[in-house]
Amino acid sequence: MLEPRFATGDPADFVIIGSGAAGGVLAKELATGGFDVVVLEQGPYLRAGDFRHDELAYIFNQELTGGWEGKSPQTFRKTGKDKAALKDLPPPAIYARLVGGSSVHFTGNYWRFHDVDFKERSLLGPIAGTGFADWPIDYAELEPYYTKVDWEVGVSGAAGPFDPRRSRPYPLPPLPVKSSGVLLERGAKKLGLHAFPAPMAVLSEPFNGRAPCAHCGYCMGFGCEMGAKSSSLAAMIPLAEASGRCEIRPECTAFRLDTDAKGRVSRVVYWDEKGREQAQQARAVVLSANGAETPRLMLASTSSRHPDGLANSSGKVGKYLMYNGWTAAYGLFEHPLNDYKSVQVTRIIHDFYDSDPKRGFYGGGGIDARPGLQATPMFFALAGLPRDAPRWGSEYKRMLSEYFTRSMEVNGHTTSLPLESNSVSLDPDVKDLRGRPALRFTYKDHPDDMAAMHFMQERSKDILEAAGAQRIWDLPVEESTITAHLLGTCRMGDDPAESVVDRYHRSHDVPNLFICDGSSLVTSGRGQPTMTIQALAFRAADHIKAFAKRGEI
Ligand SMILES: Cc1cc2nc3c(=O)[nH]c(=O)nc-3n(C[C@H](O)[C@H](O)[C@H](O)COP(=O)(O)OP(=O)(O)OC[C@H]3O[C@@H](n4cnc5c(N)ncnc54)[C@H](O)[C@@H]3O)c2cc1C
């Protein structure tokens, strides 16, 4: 494989910060489009063969996601009036730090947004106290790029009854249905609902020289040693490197973007793998460090021209953070399900996707069935049983052996409204090991978000009951304090006073700064944002290439 090395003093056509879901797509598209690309990635470059079935390492010792204790702390508060407290395990935001980013350890549920997601504000009207807004683009504009994700990244599935229009079928058939999927279908049918095969960013058959899923079960929270999970690491980075124009620079943490006298970004300053300060000159920069780290970098990059942070004349950098709501209900069944094998999810329900004014609140979502904590038996032993189960002794052991094989989880994934008060900012008191202000999360769900979660949890229990569960229990719905979804913090829009990037992901203030990752989203969708993040990245790349070719950057 060709591995170009670019000198830090020579301006690269593009420096991309972050190699995750969005950064991987942009690296591949820009490098194969004929541009020289340097990707700065703070995490290590692991290969498929490096991943292990090691629950202790990945789930408990956070080998892929770690780095916050001491090194990179995070603080949390509910409102701007509270003092943020340092939060250790679990941290407020869980994301992976390695080449491929969080696409390496994610579940791979790959739902497209629907038409309504892009224009709900117009359809439903304003919601007081929120920044609820339409997107500047619509589903039709993004559809070709969703199809690109299907066919270039690799998505398995079959069209569902509520799906928006698609220009091409899935490239791969759905993964085999599991017990939880069969039971979800059974419950749904009894209630007049429509369960359908889950679109998954996991290969059901050989595809583009990659092997299909071996159904080992070490999927959510783990890297895939088959390369069957369609992470940026497996699907995009090899193509970017094969172009001969892309250098992946792992263990390099960007901490500041410098601008020149004209206010354009001129270089990215970073710590290399030995902790030395370096600066990569750039003709243009693409920020794809995720919905927390991207605004952090911008807020940290102050100058006389950008006193409130880079490209932050709107004051919206870091604002409108959206998490997506999440609920869990559990059912115990008569026969063994052995659901811990294979991918997490094989069937989903979108009957409650749209917001329905009759419910009395804004919001909707999707439902899926999965083994949940069974996929990590040590976690199951700690938290998999109902709350009133004993925590030691022979009854605990009996219940563990009974519930581990015979229970399943039904999750609700819901909307979060964009609130200006929910944000990522720099903590004024807590610093990381290198002296950078820690990431501070301020987050309180809107009452409608809470109502949507309660609603979806009740529907999940109805389904479990209809499916024949002998016992049903739940995780109480509580205000969100942690998340794996970091959305909306550099939102896209036509109005420079209300948004950070324009419809082409160019920052309103700095012409050679593009931002494309979870931070670009205007609304949260119904969970599973990554299909949309990658479709946006394919679309952004097309526009950025066109701008560059026309000399408009
Ligand atoms: C356990 C888990 C399961 C999930 N399951 C699903 C799912 O089923 N479906 C779904 O849609 N989504 C899922 N997600 C969410 C999904 O992983 C994210 O939405 C997605 O990866 C975000 O893409 P991104 O490009 O914004 O950021 P990321 O993929 O997080 O990539 C950002 C990259 O930037 C790097 N970086 C950050 N700061 C710097 C810096 N200063 N210098 C250099 N590099 C930097 C990071 O190390 C990382 O590699 C899951 C997440 C988790 C944690």
XYZ file of C-alpha atoms in Angstrom, residues 10-551:
542
model
C 4.210 22.156 3.064
C 0.536 23.065 3.023
C -1.597 19.964 2.460
C -4.643 20.547 0.273
C -6.782 19.400 3.194
C -6.050 18.606 6.810
C -8.864 16.556 8.290
C -9.091 16.423 12.074
C -10.625 13.095 13.155
C -10.895 9.847 11.205
C -14.289 8.639 12.481
C -17.624 8.128 10.759
C -17.467 11.473 8.924
C -13.691 11.987 8.778
C -13.131 8.567 7.193
C -15.604 9.306 4.386
C -14.117 12.748 3.743
C -10.570 11.361 3.692
C -11.551 8.738 1.142
C -13.549 11.104 -1.043
C -11.031 13.965 -1.064
C -7.961 11.740 -1.549
C -9.521 9.665 -4.335
C -10.740 12.966 -5.805
C -7.110 13.954 -6.414
C -6.264 16.063 -3.352
C -3.428 15.650 -0.856
C -4.910 14.878 2.526
C -3.394 14.669 6.000
C -5.647 13.106 8.644
C -4.772 13.925 12.248
C -6.231 11.309 14.579
C -5.671 11.448 18.324
C -6.051 7.682 18.783
C -3.920 4.716 17.689
C -4.081 2.947 14.318
C -5.323 -0.547 15.171
C -5.939 -3.183 12.499
C -8.746 -5.791 12.468
C -6.337 -8.397 13.835
C -5.683 -6.253 16.934
C -9.269 -6.522 18.217
C -9.978 -9.032 20.972
C -12.972 -10.642 22.628
C -11.956 -9.005 25.867
C -14.869 -7.632 27.808
C -12.710 -6.484 30.681
C -10.441 -4.463 28.375
C -13.113 -2.838 26.214
C -16.167 -2.450 28.431
C -14.677 -2.039 31.885
C -11.209 -0.642 31.194
C -12.445 1.396 28.213
C -9.489 0.545 25.989
C -11.119 2.014 22.882
C -13.087 4.832 24.448
C -10.920 5.776 27.402
C -8.619 8.635 27.971
C -10.752 10.924 30.102
C -9.548 9.991 33.588
C -6.822 12.477 34.319
C -5.753 12.585 30.667
C -8.965 13.986 29.283
C -11.565 14.631 31.992
C -15.178 15.596 31.286
C -17.499 17.537 33.574
C -21.288 17.643 33.651
C -24.037 19.920 34.944
C -27.735 20.088 34.217
C -28.069 23.837 33.750
C -25.897 26.893 33.335
C -26.669 27.852 36.955
C -25.039 24.684 38.344
C -21.369 24.095 38.968
C -20.178 21.303 36.715
C -18.820 18.243 38.494
C -16.090 15.964 37.280
C -17.641 12.712 36.135
C -15.570 9.556 35.863
C -17.106 6.266 34.759
C -19.256 6.418 32.788
C -18.232 9.827 31.442
C -20.916 12.183 30.053
C -19.862 11.408 26.470
C -18.718 7.989 25.310
C -16.745 7.969 22.075
C -13.875 5.983 20.669
C -10.409 7.393 20.132
C -8.710 5.463 17.362
C -8.478 5.464 13.586
C -12.102 4.935 12.513
C -13.474 6.728 15.597
C -16.723 5.575 17.119
C -17.690 3.727 13.942
C -15.241 1.038 15.098
C -17.095 0.076 18.264
C -20.630 1.146 17.414
C -23.655 -1.130 16.984
C -24.215 -0.286 13.352
C -27.973 0.382 13.424
C -28.189 2.377 10.167
C -31.516 4.159 9.815
C -31.957 6.888 7.245
C -33.708 10.011 8.482
C -37.207 10.417 6.988
C -38.552 13.393 4.995
C -40.109 14.861 8.147
C -36.796 15.067 9.979
C -35.656 17.866 7.685
C -38.778 20.036 7.815
C -40.601 19.345 11.068
C -40.430 22.961 12.202
C -42.498 23.980 9.145
C -44.867 21.055 9.545
C -45.446 21.366 13.286
C -44.712 25.035 14.014
C -42.365 26.530 16.582
C -41.815 25.064 20.031
C -41.353 27.771 22.658
C -37.952 27.972 24.296
C -36.246 25.761 21.719
C -34.164 26.279 18.594
C -36.377 23.844 16.656
C -35.581 24.619 12.993
C -35.842 23.208 9.484
C -32.702 22.008 7.771
C -31.487 24.047 4.796
C -31.502 20.799 2.789
C -34.177 18.138 2.411
C -34.337 14.373 2.156
C -34.368 14.435 -1.669
C -31.047 16.276 -1.683
C -29.451 13.789 0.702
C -30.971 10.635 -0.805
C -28.187 9.963 -3.368
C -25.676 10.177 -0.544
C -27.597 7.790 1.700
C -27.412 5.420 -1.244
C -23.661 6.043 -1.456
C -23.332 5.030 2.196
C -25.304 1.832 1.471
C -23.131 0.913 -1.490
C -19.702 2.257 -0.558
C -19.607 1.717 3.191
C -21.710 -1.474 3.083
C -25.180 -1.702 4.630
C -27.340 -4.864 4.915
C -31.118 -4.541 4.992
C -34.477 -4.626 3.250
C -36.853 -1.726 2.690
C -39.351 -1.178 5.502
C -42.986 -0.038 5.350
C -42.296 3.513 6.555
C -39.019 4.070 4.704
C -38.574 7.195 2.629
C -38.002 6.804 -1.106
C -34.738 5.129 -2.049
C -33.105 5.220 -5.484
C -31.443 1.810 -5.169
C -32.105 -1.298 -3.085
C -29.703 -2.296 -0.331
C -26.511 -3.891 -1.668
C -26.769 -6.749 0.833
C -29.668 -8.786 2.242
C -30.568 -8.417 5.932
C -28.601 -10.331 8.532
C -30.320 -13.535 9.746
C -33.125 -12.853 12.201
C -32.416 -13.653 15.855
C -34.792 -14.758 18.633
C -35.267 -11.165 19.787
C -36.207 -10.195 16.224
C -38.709 -13.041 15.906
C -40.333 -12.084 19.214
C -40.424 -8.399 18.269
C -42.189 -9.397 15.065
C -44.636 -11.581 16.978
C -45.489 -8.833 19.465
C -45.748 -6.199 16.745
C -48.079 -8.319 14.635
C -50.486 -8.870 17.542
C -50.637 -5.113 18.095
C -51.024 -4.226 14.413
C -47.488 -2.810 14.234
C -44.890 -3.486 11.553
C -41.518 -4.953 12.486
C -39.036 -5.076 9.621
C -35.390 -6.069 9.067
C -32.931 -3.685 10.705
C -30.614 -1.879 8.282
C -27.159 -2.617 9.674
C -23.687 -1.359 8.817
C -22.490 -4.954 9.077
C -21.923 -7.203 6.069
C -24.321 -10.126 5.677
C -22.340 -11.401 2.666
C -18.839 -10.847 1.249
C -18.650 -7.304 -0.121
C -15.912 -5.165 -1.691
C -13.237 -7.698 -0.727
C -14.403 -7.756 2.904
C -15.556 -10.829 4.834
C -19.118 -11.085 6.183
C -20.215 -11.220 9.819
C -19.144 -14.357 11.715
C -21.907 -13.809 14.332
C -19.436 -13.921 17.222
C -21.525 -11.530 19.307
C -18.620 -9.216 20.232
C -20.036 -6.309 18.301
C -21.392 -3.348 20.288
C -18.480 -1.827 22.176
C -15.909 -3.991 20.332
C -13.855 -3.677 17.159
C -14.615 -6.297 14.501
C -11.732 -8.677 13.799
C -13.436 -9.840 10.583
C -13.656 -6.306 9.196
C -17.354 -7.103 8.673
C -18.539 -4.090 10.613
C -18.625 -1.226 8.111
C -16.529 1.160 10.175
C -14.487 3.903 8.568
C -11.482 1.786 9.566
C -12.678 -1.196 7.500
C -14.501 0.515 4.651
C -13.071 3.999 4.009
C -9.526 4.412 5.345
C -8.028 1.601 3.183
C -9.442 3.285 0.062
C -8.169 6.692 1.159
C -4.667 5.272 1.665
C -4.752 3.261 -1.547
C -5.167 6.517 -3.466
C -1.568 7.348 -2.562
C -2.680 10.844 -1.534
C -3.741 10.357 2.061
C -1.539 10.189 5.125
C -3.209 8.955 8.299
C -1.243 10.408 11.206
C -2.339 8.496 14.343
C -1.765 9.535 17.962
C -1.718 13.157 16.895
C -4.014 15.403 18.929
C -4.948 18.737 17.382
C -5.341 21.446 20.001
C -5.483 24.725 18.089
C -6.243 26.087 14.638
C -4.265 29.185 13.684
C -5.431 31.806 11.217
C -3.433 34.163 9.001
C -3.748 37.913 8.519
C -6.713 37.393 6.202
C -8.556 35.362 8.838
C -8.124 32.088 6.962
C -7.026 28.911 8.713
C -3.350 28.446 7.931
C -2.221 25.584 10.144
C -3.295 23.011 12.671
C -1.202 22.786 15.820
C -1.028 19.353 17.414
C 0.853 17.062 19.765
C 2.436 14.152 17.934
C 2.789 10.550 19.162
C 5.754 11.567 21.335
C 3.926 14.542 22.805
C 5.942 17.058 20.773
C 4.218 20.177 19.480
C 3.940 20.224 15.687
C 2.074 22.367 13.178
C 0.709 21.141 9.852
C 0.261 23.838 7.225
C -3.024 23.569 5.349
C -4.771 25.106 2.355
C -8.082 24.117 3.948
C -9.167 22.296 7.102
C -12.045 19.893 7.657
C -13.097 19.439 11.275
C -14.573 15.974 11.882
C -13.607 15.416 15.504
C -17.221 14.731 16.649
C -19.945 16.843 18.245
C -17.905 17.433 21.409
C -14.296 17.677 20.271
C -15.033 19.827 17.201
C -16.591 22.711 19.175
C -13.930 22.257 21.844
C -11.197 22.902 19.275
C -13.033 25.903 17.873
C -13.665 27.436 21.288
C -10.000 26.909 22.173
C -8.812 28.611 18.954
C -9.271 32.230 19.960
C -7.506 35.176 18.308
C -8.049 38.911 17.997
C -10.179 38.269 14.914
C -12.056 35.384 16.591
C -12.211 36.407 20.279
C -15.028 33.954 21.125
C -13.476 31.044 19.287
C -12.919 30.231 15.647
C -15.911 30.774 13.348
C -18.088 31.670 16.322
C -19.436 35.109 15.412
C -22.925 33.632 15.885
C -22.093 32.498 19.423
C -23.640 29.141 18.506
C -20.500 26.979 18.575
C -21.111 24.267 21.157
C -24.819 25.157 21.540
C -27.940 23.105 20.682
C -26.358 19.859 21.836
C -28.721 16.923 21.246
C -28.272 13.435 22.723
C -31.301 11.393 21.514
C -33.463 9.814 24.183
C -33.075 6.128 24.985
C -35.261 3.708 26.955
C -34.973 0.066 27.923
C -37.619 -2.538 28.760
C -36.816 -6.203 29.373
C -38.741 -9.447 29.022
C -38.181 -12.968 30.315
C -39.422 -15.733 28.037
C -40.311 -19.383 28.499
C -37.677 -20.812 26.144
C -33.967 -20.041 25.705
C -33.332 -17.187 23.268
C -29.519 -17.273 23.310
C -29.637 -13.808 21.900
C -26.067 -12.946 22.807
C -24.840 -14.299 19.471
C -24.418 -12.260 16.278
C -25.156 -8.551 15.804
C -27.230 -6.679 18.355
C -30.313 -5.835 16.298
C -32.190 -7.713 13.568
C -35.709 -6.211 13.652
C -36.996 -2.683 14.240
C -40.341 -0.852 14.420
C -40.968 2.619 12.979
C -44.741 2.893 13.561
C -44.132 5.673 16.130
C -41.512 7.539 14.098
C -43.526 10.664 13.310
C -44.518 13.150 15.964
C -48.270 12.981 16.510
C -49.992 16.067 17.994
C -52.634 13.723 19.495
C -49.978 12.443 21.924
C -49.743 15.894 23.478
C -46.006 16.358 23.071
C -43.459 16.765 20.308
C -41.449 13.683 19.499
C -41.261 10.227 18.045
C -38.881 7.386 17.677
C -37.995 3.874 16.707
C -37.962 0.612 18.625
C -35.556 -2.296 18.337
C -35.019 -5.633 20.068
C -31.603 -6.852 21.149
C -29.727 -8.907 23.731
C -28.492 -5.711 25.346
C -26.256 -6.533 28.279
C -26.127 -10.251 27.462
C -23.600 -9.356 24.803
C -21.246 -8.549 27.668
C -21.800 -11.317 30.267
C -19.805 -9.565 32.993
C -22.041 -6.521 32.644
C -25.101 -8.769 32.625
C -24.010 -10.288 35.933
C -23.858 -6.781 37.405
C -26.880 -5.124 35.857
C -28.836 -7.583 33.696
C -31.359 -8.792 36.291
C -34.492 -6.952 37.459
C -33.851 -4.384 40.183
C -35.447 -6.502 42.925
C -33.268 -9.557 42.177
C -30.769 -10.595 44.867
C -27.178 -9.512 44.203
C -25.468 -12.585 45.679
C -26.170 -16.143 46.876
C -27.790 -19.166 45.293
C -30.949 -17.353 44.133
C -28.782 -14.781 42.353
C -26.898 -17.590 40.607
C -30.115 -19.375 39.684
C -31.603 -16.197 38.248
C -28.436 -15.411 36.309
C -28.473 -18.786 34.580
C -32.191 -18.499 33.849
C -32.301 -14.860 32.719
C -29.059 -14.811 30.743
C -30.339 -17.191 28.105
C -34.060 -16.365 28.253
C -34.345 -12.585 28.408
C -34.135 -9.793 25.847
C -34.207 -6.012 25.754
C -36.476 -3.697 23.782
C -35.052 -0.219 23.289
C -36.805 3.008 22.378
C -34.743 5.616 20.504
C -36.254 9.074 20.526
C -36.013 12.714 19.482
C -34.203 15.420 21.431
C -35.160 19.033 20.916
C -32.348 21.528 20.217
C -32.045 23.794 23.272
C -29.533 26.613 23.248
C -28.877 25.954 26.941
C -27.679 22.396 26.208
C -24.069 22.717 25.257
C -20.459 21.701 25.074
C -18.111 24.331 26.516
C -14.668 24.683 28.063
C -14.597 24.066 31.801
C -13.037 27.090 33.531
C -11.796 25.038 36.506
C -10.834 21.542 35.339
C -7.899 20.919 33.010
C -6.601 17.807 31.281
C -3.084 16.447 31.674
C -1.787 18.768 28.965
C -3.410 21.817 30.521
C -6.358 22.119 28.124
C -9.699 23.073 29.702
C -11.821 19.951 30.135
C -14.948 19.389 28.090
C -17.958 20.628 30.033
C -21.407 19.235 29.180
C -24.533 21.154 30.168
C -27.633 19.087 29.474
C -31.241 18.863 30.590
C -33.890 17.119 28.498
C -36.859 19.200 27.346
C -40.153 18.024 28.951
C -41.262 16.768 25.511
C -38.105 14.658 25.263
C -38.996 13.061 28.595
C -42.579 12.488 27.439
C -41.335 10.845 24.236
C -39.133 8.497 26.259
C -41.976 7.515 28.608
C -44.248 6.937 25.617
C -41.729 4.742 23.852
C -40.977 2.703 26.943
C -44.690 1.950 27.410
C -44.953 0.832 23.750
C -41.899 -1.391 24.281
C -43.581 -3.070 27.248
C -46.801 -3.544 25.246
C -44.751 -5.343 22.592
C -43.003 -7.570 25.123
C -46.351 -8.494 26.639
C -47.882 -9.237 23.244
C -44.823 -11.360 22.393
C -45.561 -13.557 25.414
C -42.991 -12.387 27.970
C -43.493 -14.097 31.329
C -42.053 -11.188 33.225
C -41.441 -7.576 32.143
C -39.306 -4.940 33.846
C -37.604 -1.706 32.856
C -34.878 0.778 33.487
C -36.594 3.877 34.937
C -36.749 6.795 32.509
C -34.493 9.519 33.874
C -33.034 12.769 32.574
C -30.021 12.065 30.368
C -26.581 12.402 31.911
C -24.559 10.308 29.452
C -24.619 9.836 25.705
C -23.057 8.138 22.714
C -24.689 10.671 20.341
C -23.129 14.139 20.092
C -25.241 16.201 17.748
C -25.989 19.766 16.718
C -23.138 21.755 18.266
C -22.088 23.501 14.999
C -25.464 23.423 13.324
C -26.025 23.899 9.624
C -28.146 26.804 8.380
C -28.534 29.607 5.878
C -28.502 32.376 8.501
C -24.967 33.166 9.785
C -26.490 34.624 12.965
C -28.229 31.358 13.821
C -25.876 28.666 12.572
C -22.168 27.841 12.292
C -21.878 26.196 8.874
C -23.738 26.799 5.649
C -25.569 24.128 3.666
C -22.227 23.000 2.186
C -20.550 22.619 5.613
C -18.389 25.693 5.036
C -18.142 27.791 8.198
C -19.932 31.099 7.755
C -16.931 33.041 9.073
C -13.845 31.293 7.665
C -13.938 30.366 3.965
C -11.354 27.567 4.134
C -12.777 25.901 7.271
C -15.290 23.097 6.747
C -17.032 21.266 9.596
C -18.705 17.931 9.031
C -19.583 15.399 11.732
C -22.355 14.936 14.299
C -22.090 18.637 15.104
C -23.683 19.628 11.748
C -27.130 18.165 12.510
C -30.042 20.608 12.877
C -32.458 18.107 14.442
C -31.657 14.853 16.178
C -33.619 12.320 14.154
C -34.857 9.307 16.092
C -31.572 7.869 17.324
C -29.087 6.166 14.979
C -27.616 9.390 13.549
C -24.526 7.922 11.909
C -26.061 6.942 8.569
C -27.006 10.621 8.219
C -23.587 11.839 9.431
C -21.939 9.745 6.698
C -24.428 10.780 4.006
C -23.690 14.409 4.919
C -19.957 13.656 4.662
C -20.306 12.189 1.150
C -22.366 15.208 0.122
C -19.987 17.700 1.747
C -17.051 16.062 -0.032
C -18.725 16.503 -3.432
C -19.234 20.222 -2.798
C -15.788 20.755 -1.271
C -14.126 19.059 -4.275
C -16.134 21.256 -6.639
C -15.202 24.427 -4.705
C -11.531 23.432 -4.740
C -11.544 22.643 -8.447
C -13.146 26.016 -9.183
C -10.601 27.818 -6.980
